Coordinates of C-alpha atoms and ligand atoms in Angstrom, one line a residue:
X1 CA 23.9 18.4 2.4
X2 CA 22.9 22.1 3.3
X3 CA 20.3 21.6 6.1
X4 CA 19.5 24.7 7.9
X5 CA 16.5 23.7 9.8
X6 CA 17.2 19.9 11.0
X7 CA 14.3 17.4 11.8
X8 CA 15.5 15.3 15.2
X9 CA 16.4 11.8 13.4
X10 CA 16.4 10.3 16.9
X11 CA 12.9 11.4 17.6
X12 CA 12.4 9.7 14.7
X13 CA 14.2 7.0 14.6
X14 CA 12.5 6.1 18.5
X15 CA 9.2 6.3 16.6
X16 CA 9.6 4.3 14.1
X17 CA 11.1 1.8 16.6
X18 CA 8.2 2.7 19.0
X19 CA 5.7 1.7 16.2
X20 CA 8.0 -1.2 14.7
X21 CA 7.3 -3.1 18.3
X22 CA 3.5 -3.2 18.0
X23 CA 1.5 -6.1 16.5
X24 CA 4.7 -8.5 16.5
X25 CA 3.8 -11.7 15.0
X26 CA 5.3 -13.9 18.0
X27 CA 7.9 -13.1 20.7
X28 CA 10.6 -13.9 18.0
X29 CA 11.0 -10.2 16.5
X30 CA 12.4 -11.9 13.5
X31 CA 9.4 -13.3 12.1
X32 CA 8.0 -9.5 11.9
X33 CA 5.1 -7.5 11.7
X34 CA 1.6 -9.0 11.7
X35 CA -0.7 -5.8 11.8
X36 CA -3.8 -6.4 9.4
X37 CA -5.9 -3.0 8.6
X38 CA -8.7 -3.2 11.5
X39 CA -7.2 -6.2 13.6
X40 CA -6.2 -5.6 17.3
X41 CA -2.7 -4.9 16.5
X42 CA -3.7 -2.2 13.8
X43 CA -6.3 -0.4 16.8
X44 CA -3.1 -0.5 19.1
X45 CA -1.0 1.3 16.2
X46 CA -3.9 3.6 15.8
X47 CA -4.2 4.3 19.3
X48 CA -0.1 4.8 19.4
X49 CA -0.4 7.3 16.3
X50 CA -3.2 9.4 17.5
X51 CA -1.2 9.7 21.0
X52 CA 1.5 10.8 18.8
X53 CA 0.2 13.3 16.9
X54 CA -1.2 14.8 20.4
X55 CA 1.9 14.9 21.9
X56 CA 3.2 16.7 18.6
X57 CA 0.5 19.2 18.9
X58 CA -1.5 18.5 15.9
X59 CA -5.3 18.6 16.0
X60 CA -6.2 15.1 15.6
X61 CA -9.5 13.9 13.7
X62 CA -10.6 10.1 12.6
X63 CA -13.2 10.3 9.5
X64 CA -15.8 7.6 9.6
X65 CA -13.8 5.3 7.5
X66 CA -10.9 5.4 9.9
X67 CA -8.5 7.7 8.4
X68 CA -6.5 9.5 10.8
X69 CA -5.7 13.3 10.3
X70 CA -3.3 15.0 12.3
X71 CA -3.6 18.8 11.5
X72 CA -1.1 22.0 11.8
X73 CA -3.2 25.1 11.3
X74 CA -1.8 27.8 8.3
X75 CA -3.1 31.2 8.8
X76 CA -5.8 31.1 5.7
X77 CA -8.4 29.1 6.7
X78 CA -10.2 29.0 3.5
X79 CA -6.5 27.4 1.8
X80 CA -6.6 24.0 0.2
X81 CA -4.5 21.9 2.6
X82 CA -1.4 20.4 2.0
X83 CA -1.7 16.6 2.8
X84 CA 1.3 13.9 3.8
X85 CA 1.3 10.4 5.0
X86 CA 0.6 6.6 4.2
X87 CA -0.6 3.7 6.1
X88 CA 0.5 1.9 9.6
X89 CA -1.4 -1.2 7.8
X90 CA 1.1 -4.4 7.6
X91 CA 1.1 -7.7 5.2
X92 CA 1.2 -11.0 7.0
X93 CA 4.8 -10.9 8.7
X94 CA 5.3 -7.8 7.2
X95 CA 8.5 -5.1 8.0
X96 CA 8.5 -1.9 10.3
X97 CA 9.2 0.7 7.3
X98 CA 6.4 0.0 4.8
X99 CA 4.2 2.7 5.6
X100 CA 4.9 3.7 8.9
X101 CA 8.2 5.6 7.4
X102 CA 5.6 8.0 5.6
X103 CA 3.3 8.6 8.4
X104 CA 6.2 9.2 10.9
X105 CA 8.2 10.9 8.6
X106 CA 5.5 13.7 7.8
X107 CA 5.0 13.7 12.0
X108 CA 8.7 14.5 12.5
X109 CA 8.5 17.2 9.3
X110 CA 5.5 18.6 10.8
X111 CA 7.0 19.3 14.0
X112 CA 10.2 20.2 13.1
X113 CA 8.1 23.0 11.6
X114 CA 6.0 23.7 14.7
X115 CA 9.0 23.9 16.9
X116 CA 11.0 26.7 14.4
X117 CA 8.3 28.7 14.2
X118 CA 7.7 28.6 10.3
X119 CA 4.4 30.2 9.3
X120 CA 2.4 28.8 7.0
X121 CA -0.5 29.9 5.3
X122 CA -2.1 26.3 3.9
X123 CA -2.7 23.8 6.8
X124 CA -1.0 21.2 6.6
X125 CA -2.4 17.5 7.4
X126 CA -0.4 14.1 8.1
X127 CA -2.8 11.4 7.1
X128 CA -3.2 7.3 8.1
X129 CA -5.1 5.9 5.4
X130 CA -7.5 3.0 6.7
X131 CA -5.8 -0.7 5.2
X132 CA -3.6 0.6 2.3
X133 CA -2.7 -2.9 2.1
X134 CA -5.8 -4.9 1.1
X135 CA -4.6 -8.4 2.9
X136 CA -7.1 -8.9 5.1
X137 CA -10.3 -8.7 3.2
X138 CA -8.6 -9.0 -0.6
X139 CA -8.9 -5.7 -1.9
X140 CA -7.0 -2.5 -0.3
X141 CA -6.9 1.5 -0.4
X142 CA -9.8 1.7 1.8
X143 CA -9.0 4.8 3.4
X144 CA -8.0 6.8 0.4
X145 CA -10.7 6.2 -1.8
X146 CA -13.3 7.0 0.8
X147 CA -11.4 10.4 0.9
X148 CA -11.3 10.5 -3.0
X149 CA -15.1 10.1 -3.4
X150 CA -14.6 6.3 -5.1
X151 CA -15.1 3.5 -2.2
X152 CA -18.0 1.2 -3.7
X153 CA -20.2 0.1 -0.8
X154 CA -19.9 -3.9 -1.8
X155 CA -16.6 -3.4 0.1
X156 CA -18.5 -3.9 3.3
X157 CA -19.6 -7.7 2.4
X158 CA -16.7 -8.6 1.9
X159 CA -15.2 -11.2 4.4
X160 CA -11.6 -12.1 6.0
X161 CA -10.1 -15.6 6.6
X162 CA -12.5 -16.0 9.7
X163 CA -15.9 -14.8 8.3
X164 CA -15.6 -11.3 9.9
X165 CA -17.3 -8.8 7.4
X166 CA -15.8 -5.7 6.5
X167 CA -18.8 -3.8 8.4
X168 CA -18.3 -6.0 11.6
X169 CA -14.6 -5.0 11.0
X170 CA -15.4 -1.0 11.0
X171 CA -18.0 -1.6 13.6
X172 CA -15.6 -3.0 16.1
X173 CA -12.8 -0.3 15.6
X174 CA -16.0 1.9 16.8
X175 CA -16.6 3.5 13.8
X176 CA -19.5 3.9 11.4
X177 CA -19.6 2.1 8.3
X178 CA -22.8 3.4 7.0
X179 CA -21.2 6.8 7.2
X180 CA -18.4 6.3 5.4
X181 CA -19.5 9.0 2.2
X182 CA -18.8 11.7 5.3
X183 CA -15.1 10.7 4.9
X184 CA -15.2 12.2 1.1
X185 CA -13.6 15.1 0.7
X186 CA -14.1 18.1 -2.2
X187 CA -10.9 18.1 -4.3
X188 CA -10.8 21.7 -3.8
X189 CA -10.0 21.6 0.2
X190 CA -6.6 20.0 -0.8
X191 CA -3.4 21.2 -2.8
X192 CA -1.3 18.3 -3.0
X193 CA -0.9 14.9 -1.7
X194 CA 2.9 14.1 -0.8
X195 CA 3.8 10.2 0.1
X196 CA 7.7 8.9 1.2
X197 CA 7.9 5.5 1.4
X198 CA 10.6 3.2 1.3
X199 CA 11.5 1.8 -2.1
X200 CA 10.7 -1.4 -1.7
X201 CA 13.4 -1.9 -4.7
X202 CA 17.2 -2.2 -5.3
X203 CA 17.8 0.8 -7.5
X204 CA 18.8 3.6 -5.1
X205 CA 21.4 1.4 -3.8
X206 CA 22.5 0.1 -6.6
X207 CA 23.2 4.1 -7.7
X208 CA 24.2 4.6 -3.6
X209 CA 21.4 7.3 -3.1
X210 CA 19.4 7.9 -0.1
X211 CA 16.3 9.2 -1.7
X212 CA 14.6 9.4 -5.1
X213 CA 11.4 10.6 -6.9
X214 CA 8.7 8.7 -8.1
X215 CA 8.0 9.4 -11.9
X216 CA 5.4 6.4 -12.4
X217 CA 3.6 3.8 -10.2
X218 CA 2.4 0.4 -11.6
X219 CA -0.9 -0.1 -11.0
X220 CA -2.4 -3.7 -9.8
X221 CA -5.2 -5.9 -11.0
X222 CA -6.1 -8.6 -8.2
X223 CA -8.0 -11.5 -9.3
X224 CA -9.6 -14.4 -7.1
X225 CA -9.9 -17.4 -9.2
X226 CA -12.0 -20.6 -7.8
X227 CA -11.3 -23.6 -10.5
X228 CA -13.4 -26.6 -9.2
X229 CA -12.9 -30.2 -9.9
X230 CA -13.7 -33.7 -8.8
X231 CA -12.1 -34.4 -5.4
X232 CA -11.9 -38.5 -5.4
X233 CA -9.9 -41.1 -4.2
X234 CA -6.3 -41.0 -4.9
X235 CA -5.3 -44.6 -5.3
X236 CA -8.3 -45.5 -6.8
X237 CA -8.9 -42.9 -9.6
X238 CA -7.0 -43.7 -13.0
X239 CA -5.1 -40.6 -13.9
X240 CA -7.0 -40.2 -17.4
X241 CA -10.5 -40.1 -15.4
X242 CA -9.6 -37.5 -13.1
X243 CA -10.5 -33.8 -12.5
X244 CA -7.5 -32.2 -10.7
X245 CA -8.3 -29.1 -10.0
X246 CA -4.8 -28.4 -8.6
X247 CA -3.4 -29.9 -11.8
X248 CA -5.4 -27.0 -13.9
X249 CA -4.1 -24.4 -11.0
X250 CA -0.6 -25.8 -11.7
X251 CA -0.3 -25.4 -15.7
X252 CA -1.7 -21.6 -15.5
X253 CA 0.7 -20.9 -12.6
X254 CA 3.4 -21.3 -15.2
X255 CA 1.8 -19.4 -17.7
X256 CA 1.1 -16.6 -15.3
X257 CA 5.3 -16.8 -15.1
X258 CA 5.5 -16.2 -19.1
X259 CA 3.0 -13.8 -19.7
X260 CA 4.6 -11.6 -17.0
X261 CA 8.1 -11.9 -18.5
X262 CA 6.6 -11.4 -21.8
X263 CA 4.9 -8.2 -21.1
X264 CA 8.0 -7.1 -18.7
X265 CA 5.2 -6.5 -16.2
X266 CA 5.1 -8.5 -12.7
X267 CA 2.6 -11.4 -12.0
X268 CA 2.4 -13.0 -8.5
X269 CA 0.2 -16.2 -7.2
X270 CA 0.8 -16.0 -3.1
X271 CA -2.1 -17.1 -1.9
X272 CA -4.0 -20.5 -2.7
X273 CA -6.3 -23.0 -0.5
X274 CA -6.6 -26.2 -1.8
X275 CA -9.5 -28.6 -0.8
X276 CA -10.3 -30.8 0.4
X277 CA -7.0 -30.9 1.2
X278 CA -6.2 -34.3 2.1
X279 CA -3.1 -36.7 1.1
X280 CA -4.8 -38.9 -0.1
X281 CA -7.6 -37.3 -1.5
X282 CA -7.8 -35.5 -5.5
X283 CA -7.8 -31.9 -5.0
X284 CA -11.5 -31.3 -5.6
X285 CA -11.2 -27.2 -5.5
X286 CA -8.7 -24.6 -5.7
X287 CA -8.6 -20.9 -4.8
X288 CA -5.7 -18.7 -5.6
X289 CA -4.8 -14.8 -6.4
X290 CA -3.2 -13.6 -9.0
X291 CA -1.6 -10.3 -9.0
X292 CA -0.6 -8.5 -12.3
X293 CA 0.9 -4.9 -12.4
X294 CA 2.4 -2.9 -15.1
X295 CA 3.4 1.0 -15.6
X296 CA 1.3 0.6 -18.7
X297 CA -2.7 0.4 -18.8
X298 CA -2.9 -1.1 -22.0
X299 CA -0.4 -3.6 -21.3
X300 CA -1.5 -4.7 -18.2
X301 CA -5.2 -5.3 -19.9
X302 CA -3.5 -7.4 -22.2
X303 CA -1.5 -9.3 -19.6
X304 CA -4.9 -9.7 -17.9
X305 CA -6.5 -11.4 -21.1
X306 CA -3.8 -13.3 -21.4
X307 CA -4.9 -15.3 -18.1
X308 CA -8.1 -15.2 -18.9
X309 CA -7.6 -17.1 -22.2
X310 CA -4.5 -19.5 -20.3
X311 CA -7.6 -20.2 -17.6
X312 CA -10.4 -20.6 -20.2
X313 CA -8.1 -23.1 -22.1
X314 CA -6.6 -24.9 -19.4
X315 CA -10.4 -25.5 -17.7
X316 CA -11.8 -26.4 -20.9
X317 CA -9.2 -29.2 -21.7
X318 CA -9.2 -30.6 -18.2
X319 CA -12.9 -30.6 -18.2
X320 CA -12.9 -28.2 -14.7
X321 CA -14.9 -25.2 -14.1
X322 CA -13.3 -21.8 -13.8
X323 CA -15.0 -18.8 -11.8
X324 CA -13.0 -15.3 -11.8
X325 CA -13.5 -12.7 -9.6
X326 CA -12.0 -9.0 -9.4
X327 CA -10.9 -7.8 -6.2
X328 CA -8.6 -4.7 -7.0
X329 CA -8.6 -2.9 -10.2
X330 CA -6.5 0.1 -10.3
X331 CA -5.1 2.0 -12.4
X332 CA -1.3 2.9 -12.9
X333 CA -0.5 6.8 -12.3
X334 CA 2.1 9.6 -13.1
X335 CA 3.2 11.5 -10.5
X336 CA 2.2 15.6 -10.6
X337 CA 5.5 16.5 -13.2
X338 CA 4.9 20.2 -10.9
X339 CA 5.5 17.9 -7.5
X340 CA 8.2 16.1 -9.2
X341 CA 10.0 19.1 -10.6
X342 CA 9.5 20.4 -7.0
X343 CA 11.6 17.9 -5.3
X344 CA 14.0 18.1 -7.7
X345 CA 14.6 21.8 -6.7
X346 CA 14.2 20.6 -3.0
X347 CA 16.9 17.9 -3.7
X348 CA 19.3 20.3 -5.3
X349 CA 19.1 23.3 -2.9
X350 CA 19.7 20.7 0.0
X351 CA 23.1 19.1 -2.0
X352 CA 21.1 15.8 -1.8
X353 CA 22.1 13.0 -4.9
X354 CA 18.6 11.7 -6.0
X355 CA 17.0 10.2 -9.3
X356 CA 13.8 10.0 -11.1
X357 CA 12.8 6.1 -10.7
X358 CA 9.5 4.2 -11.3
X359 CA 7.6 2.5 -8.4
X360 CA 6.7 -1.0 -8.9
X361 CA 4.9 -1.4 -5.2
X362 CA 1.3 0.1 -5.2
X363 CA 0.4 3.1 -2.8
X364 CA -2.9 5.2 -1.5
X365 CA -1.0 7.6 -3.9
X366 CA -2.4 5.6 -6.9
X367 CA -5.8 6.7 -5.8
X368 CA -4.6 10.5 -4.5
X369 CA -3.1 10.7 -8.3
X370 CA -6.7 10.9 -9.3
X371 CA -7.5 13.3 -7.0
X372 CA -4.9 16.0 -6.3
X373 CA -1.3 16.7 -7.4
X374 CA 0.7 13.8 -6.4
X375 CA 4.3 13.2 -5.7
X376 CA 5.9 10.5 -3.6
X377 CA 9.8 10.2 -2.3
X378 CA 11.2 7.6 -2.3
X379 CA 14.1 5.9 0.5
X380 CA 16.2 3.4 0.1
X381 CA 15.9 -0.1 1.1
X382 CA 18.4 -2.7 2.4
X383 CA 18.6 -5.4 -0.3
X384 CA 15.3 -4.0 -1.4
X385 CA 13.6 -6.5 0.7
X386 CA 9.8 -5.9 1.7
X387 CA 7.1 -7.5 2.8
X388 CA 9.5 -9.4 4.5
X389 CA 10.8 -9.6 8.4
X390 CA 14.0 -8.2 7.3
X391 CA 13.0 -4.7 5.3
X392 CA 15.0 -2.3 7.0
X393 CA 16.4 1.5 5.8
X394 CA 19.0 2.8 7.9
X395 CA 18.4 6.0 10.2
X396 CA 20.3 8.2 8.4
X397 CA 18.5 7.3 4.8
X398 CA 15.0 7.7 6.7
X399 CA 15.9 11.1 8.3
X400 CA 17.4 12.3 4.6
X401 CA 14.0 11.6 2.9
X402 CA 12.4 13.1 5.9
X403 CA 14.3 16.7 5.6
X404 CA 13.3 16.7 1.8
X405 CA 10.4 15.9 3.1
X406 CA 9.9 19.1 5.4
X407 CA 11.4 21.3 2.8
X408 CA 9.0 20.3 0.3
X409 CA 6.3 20.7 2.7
X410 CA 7.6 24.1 4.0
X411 CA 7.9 25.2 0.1
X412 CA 4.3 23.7 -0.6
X413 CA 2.5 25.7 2.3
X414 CA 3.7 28.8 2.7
Ligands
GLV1 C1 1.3 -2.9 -1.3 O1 2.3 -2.8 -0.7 C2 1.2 -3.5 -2.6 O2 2.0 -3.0 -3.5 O3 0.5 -4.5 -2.8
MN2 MN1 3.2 0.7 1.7
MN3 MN1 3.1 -2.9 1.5

């Protein structure tokens, strides 16, 4: 690797620990992360960033939507800006590298330029998008389509496990739901949108490379689906005269399984509530996602009617009643081929091994792909575990995507 301008991997690295130790889920580190978009342990990682980004000199702004923006000034004013980042947002027991790598990362890159002096004549901006993740209130990308002009205001009805509404949610991070159209932003004040995240994947290690470059992100369709039955007595109730709504759940888990496979797409049930929820008692109502993603629109629509037809047949034949609802709908995306080409240049000047790889986790970057000229970077992951206590990606892997990281910013901004 040719590296003439280092970024500090131990400033880094500290960060990313710094960060990594906020919103624990109990005083045993190895069950992970708990850090829902909004929660109290998502304000103290906001309130952690924004110090951050202080320290590192950048002028800090939060949009109404809760978007954090961390700006270094170029010497054109009137220059589109060039825009890096991710989320500090965490799944339920979640890892310390999904997300918070890209934020950091584009923190570290924007001060390694600061401290050599480059000049730039775009700004550049790091950027937190508000609850990337979508497990708290079902949905997800909050942040980023705000900034992309697209949030639809039934978001703010919606409601987490405890009844808190999205609006109470906003209101109690101190910000101002009904002004979230402020956080919108012309396509024209930005050049490019550049994302490194961790893989989330096996492929780089299987080929032993630190980094690679997104091509194509699959693009996820969340349903909520409420199938409701008889709940009756359990010893009582011959099995021919009931209506088991977890029977019904059961049967199109399976097929959920198949038409995945079929489609060589990914479907995933990890979330379901049955009720009453007694031993003794026939499950009267069940509630369960689904999540279905593929690189391919019209493949994914088919997957998607697929369930619908396994749900309409399986309800009708067990005599239950079947209500869907849509939660996330987004489509997949390509990545700018101009970024893409970019970081292969920025990959090859620097001596750095990389490939072109697809990304099967979804990112704000599906959203930004709509909006600007998108590219993500991607790092590699241990075992390609995430969403999962043990995701981890070495130092030295996180400060290699970070350098190709600055250089591409450098290149993009001067
Ligand atoms: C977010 O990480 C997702 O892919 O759901
Ligand atoms: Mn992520
Ligand atoms: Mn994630």
């Amino acid at each position: 690797m040719i590296i003439t301008c280092p970024i500090n991997k131990q400033r880094l690295w500290n960060t990313l620990m710094e960060l990594g130790n906020i919103g624990l889920t109990s005083s045993n580190k190895a069950e992970g992360l708990t850090r829902l978009s909004l929660s109290k342990e998502d304000l103290a990682a906001r309130s952690y960033l924004i110090k951050l980004m202080e320290e590192a000199g950048l002028e800090v702004r939060v949009d109404p939507i809760g978007n954090i923006f961390g700006k270094l000034n170029g010497s054109k004013k009137t220059a589109p800006v060039v825009l890096s980042g991710s989320h500090i947002d965490t799944v339920h027991q979640g890892g310390m590298f999904d997300g918070a790598l890209g934020v950091l990362g584009a923190i570290e890159a924007v001060r390694t330029i600061k401290e050599a002096g480059i000049n730039l004549t775009h700004t550049i901006e790091v950027v937190s998008f508000t609850d990337e993740e979508g497990t708290r209130f079902g949905t997800g990308y909050i942040g980023s389509k705000a900034m992309a002009g697209v949030l639809e205001e039934k978001i703010f009805t919606l409601e987490d496990d405890d009844g808190i509404t999205y609006r109470e949610a906003i209101l109690n991070a101190g910000l101002d739901p009904l002004s979230y159209k402020e956080a919108t932003r012309k396509k024209e004040e930005v050049k490019a949108y550049i994302e490194m995240h961790i893989e989330q994947g096996k492929v780089l290690e299987e080929h032993n490379m630190s980094v690679g470059i997104v091509t194509d992100i699959q693009g996820p369709i969340w349903l909520e689906v409420t199938l409701i039955g008889n709940p009756d007595h359990a010893g009582a109730t011959p099995m021919h005269m009931r209506k088991d709504a977890a029977l019904a759940m059961a049967e199109v888990l399976l097929e959920i399984e198949t038409i995945a496979t079929t489609y060589k797409g990914v479907g995933t049930v990890g979330k379901i509530k049955v009720e009453p929820g007694g031993v003794n008692i026939i499950p009267g109502k069940v509630s369960f996602s689904v999540d279905l993603r593929h690189v391919n629109k019209e493949l994914r629509t088919e997957m998607v009617n697929k369930v619908f037809e396994s749900l309409d047949r399986v309800s009708n034949r067990r005599r239950i009643h079947a209500h869907i609802d849509v939660k996330k709908d987004v489509d997949p995306a390509s990545c700018s081929k101009e970024i893409v080409q970019l970081l292969e240049e920025v990959c090859s000047e620097l001596s750095i091994p990389t490939k072109k790889i697809q990304c099967g986790a979804g990112h704000d970057s599906l959203i930004m792909a709509n909006y600007t000229k998108m590219g993500m970077i991607f790092v590699r992951s241990k075992d390609g575990i995430s969403h999962n206590p043990k995701e981890w990606t070495d130092l030295e892997d996180c400060a290699v995507g970070t350098q190709v990281l600055f250089e591409t910013l450098v290149k993009l901004a001067k």
